[in-house]
Short mmCIF file of C-alpha atoms in Angstrom, two decimals:
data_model
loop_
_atom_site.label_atom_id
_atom_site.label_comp_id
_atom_site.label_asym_id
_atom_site.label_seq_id
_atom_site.Cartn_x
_atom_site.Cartn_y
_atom_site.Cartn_z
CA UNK U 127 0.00 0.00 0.00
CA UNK U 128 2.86 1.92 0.54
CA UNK U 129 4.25 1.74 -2.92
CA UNK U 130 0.75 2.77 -4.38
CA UNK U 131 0.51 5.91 -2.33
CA UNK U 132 4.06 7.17 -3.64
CA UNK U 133 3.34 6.09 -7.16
CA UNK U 134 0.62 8.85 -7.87
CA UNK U 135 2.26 11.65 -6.16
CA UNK U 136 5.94 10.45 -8.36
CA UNK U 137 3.57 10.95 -11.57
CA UNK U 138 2.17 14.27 -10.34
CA UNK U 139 5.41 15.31 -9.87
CA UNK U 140 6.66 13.96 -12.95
CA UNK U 141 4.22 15.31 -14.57
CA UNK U 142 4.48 18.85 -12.89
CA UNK U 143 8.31 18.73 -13.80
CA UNK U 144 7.34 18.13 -17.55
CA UNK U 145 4.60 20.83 -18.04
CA UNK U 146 7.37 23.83 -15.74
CA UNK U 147 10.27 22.47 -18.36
CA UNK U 148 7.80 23.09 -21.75
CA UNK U 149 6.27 26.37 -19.89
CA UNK U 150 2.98 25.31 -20.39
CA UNK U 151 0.35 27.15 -17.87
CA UNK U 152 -1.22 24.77 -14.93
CA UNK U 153 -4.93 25.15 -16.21
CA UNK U 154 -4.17 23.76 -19.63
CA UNK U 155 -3.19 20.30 -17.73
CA UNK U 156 -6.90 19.69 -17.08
CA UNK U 157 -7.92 19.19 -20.51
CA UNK U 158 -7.32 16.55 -22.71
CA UNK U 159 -5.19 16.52 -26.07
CA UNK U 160 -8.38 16.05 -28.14
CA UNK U 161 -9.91 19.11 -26.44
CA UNK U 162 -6.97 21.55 -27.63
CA UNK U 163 -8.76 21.49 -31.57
CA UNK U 164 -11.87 22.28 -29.82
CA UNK U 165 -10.18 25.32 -27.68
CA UNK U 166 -8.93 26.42 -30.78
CA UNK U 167 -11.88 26.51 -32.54
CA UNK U 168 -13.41 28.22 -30.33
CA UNK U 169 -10.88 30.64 -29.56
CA UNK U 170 -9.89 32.02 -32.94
CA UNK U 171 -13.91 31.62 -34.61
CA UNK U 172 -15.73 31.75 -31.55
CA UNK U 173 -19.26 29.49 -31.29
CA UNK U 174 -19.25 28.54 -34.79
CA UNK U 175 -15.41 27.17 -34.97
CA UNK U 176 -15.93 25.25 -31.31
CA UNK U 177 -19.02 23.62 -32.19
CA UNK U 178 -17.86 22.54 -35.93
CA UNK U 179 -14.58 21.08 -34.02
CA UNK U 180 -16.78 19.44 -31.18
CA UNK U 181 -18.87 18.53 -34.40
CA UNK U 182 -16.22 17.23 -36.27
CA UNK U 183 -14.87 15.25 -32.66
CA UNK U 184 -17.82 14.04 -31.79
CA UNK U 185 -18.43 12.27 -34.76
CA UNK U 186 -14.84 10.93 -34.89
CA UNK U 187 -15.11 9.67 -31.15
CA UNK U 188 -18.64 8.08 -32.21
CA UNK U 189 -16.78 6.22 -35.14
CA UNK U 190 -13.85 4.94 -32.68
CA UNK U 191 -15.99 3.76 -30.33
CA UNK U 192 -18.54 1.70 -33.01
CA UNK U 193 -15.71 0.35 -35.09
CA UNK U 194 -12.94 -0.41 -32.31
CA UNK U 195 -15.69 -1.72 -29.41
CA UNK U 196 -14.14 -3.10 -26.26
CA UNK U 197 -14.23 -6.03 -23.72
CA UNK U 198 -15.47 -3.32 -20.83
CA UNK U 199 -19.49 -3.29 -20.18
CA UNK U 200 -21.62 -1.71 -21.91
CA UNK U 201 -22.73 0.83 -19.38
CA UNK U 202 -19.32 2.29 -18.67
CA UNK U 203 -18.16 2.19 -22.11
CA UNK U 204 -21.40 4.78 -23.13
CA UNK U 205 -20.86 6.41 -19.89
CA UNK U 206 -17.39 7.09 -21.17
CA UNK U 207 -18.99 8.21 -24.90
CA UNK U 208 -21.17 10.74 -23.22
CA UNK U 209 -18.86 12.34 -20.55
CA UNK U 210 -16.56 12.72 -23.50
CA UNK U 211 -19.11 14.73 -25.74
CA UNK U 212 -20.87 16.50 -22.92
CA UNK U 213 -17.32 18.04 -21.77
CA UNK U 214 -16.36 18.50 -25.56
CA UNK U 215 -19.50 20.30 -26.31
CA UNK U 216 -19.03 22.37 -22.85
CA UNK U 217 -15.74 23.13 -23.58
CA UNK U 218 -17.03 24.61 -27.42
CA UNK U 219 -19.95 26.54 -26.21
CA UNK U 220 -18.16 27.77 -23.14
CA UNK U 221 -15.33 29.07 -24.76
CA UNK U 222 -16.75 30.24 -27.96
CA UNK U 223 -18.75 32.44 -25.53
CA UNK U 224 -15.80 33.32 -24.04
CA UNK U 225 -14.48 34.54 -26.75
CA UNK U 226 -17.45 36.47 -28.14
CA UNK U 227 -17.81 38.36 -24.71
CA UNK U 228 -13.93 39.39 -25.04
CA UNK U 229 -14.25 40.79 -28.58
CA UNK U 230 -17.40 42.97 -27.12
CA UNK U 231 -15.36 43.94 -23.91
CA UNK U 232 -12.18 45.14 -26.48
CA UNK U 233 -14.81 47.01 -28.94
CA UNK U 234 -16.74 48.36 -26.17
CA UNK U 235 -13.45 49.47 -24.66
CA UNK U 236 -12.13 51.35 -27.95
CA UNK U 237 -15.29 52.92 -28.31
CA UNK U 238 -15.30 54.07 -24.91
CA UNK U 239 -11.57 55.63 -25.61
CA UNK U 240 -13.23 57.26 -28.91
CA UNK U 241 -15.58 59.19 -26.59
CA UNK U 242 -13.29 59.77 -24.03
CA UNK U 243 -10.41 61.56 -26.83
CA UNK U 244 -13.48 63.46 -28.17
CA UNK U 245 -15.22 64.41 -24.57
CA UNK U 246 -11.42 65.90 -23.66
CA UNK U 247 -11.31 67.56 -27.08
CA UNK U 248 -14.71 69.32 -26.47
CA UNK U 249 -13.94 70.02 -22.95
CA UNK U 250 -10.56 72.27 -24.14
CA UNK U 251 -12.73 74.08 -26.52
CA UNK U 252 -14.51 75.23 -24.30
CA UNK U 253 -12.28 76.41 -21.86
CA UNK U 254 -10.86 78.28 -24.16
CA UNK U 255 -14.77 80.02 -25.16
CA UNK U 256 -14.83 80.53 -21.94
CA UNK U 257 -11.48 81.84 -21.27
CA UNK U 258 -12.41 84.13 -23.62
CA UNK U 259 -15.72 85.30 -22.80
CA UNK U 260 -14.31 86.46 -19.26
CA UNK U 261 -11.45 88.18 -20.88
CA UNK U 262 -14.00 90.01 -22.91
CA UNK U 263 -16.36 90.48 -19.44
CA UNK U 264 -13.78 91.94 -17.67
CA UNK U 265 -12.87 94.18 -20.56
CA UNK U 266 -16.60 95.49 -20.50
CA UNK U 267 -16.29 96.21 -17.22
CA UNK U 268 -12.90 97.97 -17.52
CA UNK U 269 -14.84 99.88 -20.74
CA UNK U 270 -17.48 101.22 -18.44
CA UNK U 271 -15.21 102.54 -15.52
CA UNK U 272 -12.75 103.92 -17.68
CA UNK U 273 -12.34 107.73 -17.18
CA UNK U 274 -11.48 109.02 -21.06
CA UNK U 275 -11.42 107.92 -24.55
CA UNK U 276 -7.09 107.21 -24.50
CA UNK U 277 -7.46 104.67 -21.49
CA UNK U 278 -10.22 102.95 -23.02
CA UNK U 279 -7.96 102.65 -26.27
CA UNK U 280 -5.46 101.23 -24.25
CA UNK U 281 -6.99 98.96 -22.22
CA UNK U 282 -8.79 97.45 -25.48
CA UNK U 283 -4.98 97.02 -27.34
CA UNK U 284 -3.65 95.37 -23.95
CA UNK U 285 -6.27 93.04 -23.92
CA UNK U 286 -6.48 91.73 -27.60
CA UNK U 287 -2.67 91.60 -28.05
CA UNK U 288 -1.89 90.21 -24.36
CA UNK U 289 -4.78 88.16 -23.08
CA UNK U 290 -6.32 87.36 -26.29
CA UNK U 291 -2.96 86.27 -27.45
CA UNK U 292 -2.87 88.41 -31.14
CA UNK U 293 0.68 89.88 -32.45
CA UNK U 294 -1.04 93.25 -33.39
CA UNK U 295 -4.29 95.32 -33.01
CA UNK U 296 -5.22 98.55 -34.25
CA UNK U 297 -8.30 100.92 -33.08
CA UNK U 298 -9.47 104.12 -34.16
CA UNK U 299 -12.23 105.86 -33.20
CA UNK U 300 -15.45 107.53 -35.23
CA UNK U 301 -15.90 110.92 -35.44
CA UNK U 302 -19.79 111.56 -34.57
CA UNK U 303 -20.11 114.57 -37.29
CA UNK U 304 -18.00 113.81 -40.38
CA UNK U 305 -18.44 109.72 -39.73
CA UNK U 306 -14.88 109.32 -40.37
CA UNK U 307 -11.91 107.32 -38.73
CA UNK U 308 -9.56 109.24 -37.02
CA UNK U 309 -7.59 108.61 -33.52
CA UNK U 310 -5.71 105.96 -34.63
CA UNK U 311 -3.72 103.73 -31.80
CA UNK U 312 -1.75 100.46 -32.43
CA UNK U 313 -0.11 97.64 -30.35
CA UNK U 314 2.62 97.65 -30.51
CA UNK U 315 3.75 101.03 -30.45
CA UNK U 316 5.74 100.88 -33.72
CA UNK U 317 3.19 99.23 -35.99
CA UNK U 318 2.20 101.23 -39.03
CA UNK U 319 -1.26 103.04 -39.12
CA UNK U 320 -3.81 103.71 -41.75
#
């Protein structure tokens, strides 16, 4: 008894030491060589590929069984036949699900980065609106409590060439009787006037 107790754990072992030397992961020890076309199947064409491979097994495994019968009894040979297709046709469905629900996850996560890139996009736009609609609040406010006509000028070329960000700006005002330009002012001081 004690040689049979040391004989399974020398094969697990064994076996342990074979899968760690090929680098195969643990969870691909619990299924069978014939399940790997099925996995496949299902991995790379989803449902339809794992349940044309299970297909395709099944009917294979059917055909071994009828034309190479053996001495066992009947019962445990087709309770052998039908664990073998039940886990055959679990492991299609299973992981040709599987697979569907990643492809959904890695569209649904693209799409999600789509909307995210064009959410930020939108979002700087409008800071920058709204940037400039204070600049241009605070500008009507300077306008109003401004004492003469030269520090209004002023305050209006500050603002559109430093907060507003332009290289240049020009103003001029209207003259009320004639309805002509006149009082020309630029920023910066040495830019030519019309």
């Amino acid at each position: 008894s004690g040689s049979r107790g040391a004989s399974p754990g020398i094969a697990a072992a064994w076996g342990f030491s074979q899968r760690a030397r090929i680098g195969a992961p643990p969870f691909l020890s619990s299924f069978r060589k014939s399940d790997f076309p099925v996995l496949a199947g299902a991995f790379f064409f989803q449902v339809r590929g794992g349940a044309l491979a299970a297909g395709l097994l099944s009917g294979l495994y059917l055909l071994g069984a009828l034309l190479f019968p053996t001495s066992q009894h009947a019962a445990i040979v087709s309770n052998a036949v039908i664990t073998q297709l039940a886990g055959v046709w679990l492991i299609a469905i299973l992981f040709g699900y599987t697979s569907i629900l990643l492809e959904r996850l890695r569209s649904a996560g693209e799409a999600q980065k789509k909307l995210s890139d064009n959410l930020s996009r939108q979002n700087e736009d409008l800071a920058v609106a709204n940037h400039q609609l204070n600049i241009l609040h605070d500008l009507t406010a300077l306008l109003q409590s401004a004492p003469d006509v030269d520090t209004v000028q002023q305050r209006v070329l500050e603002t559109v060439t430093g907060e507003l960000g332009f290289p240049r700006a020009l103003v001029g005002l209207v003259d009320p009787i004639s309805s002509k330009l006149g009082g020309w002012r630029a920023c910066p001081e040495g830019a030519s006037l019309p």
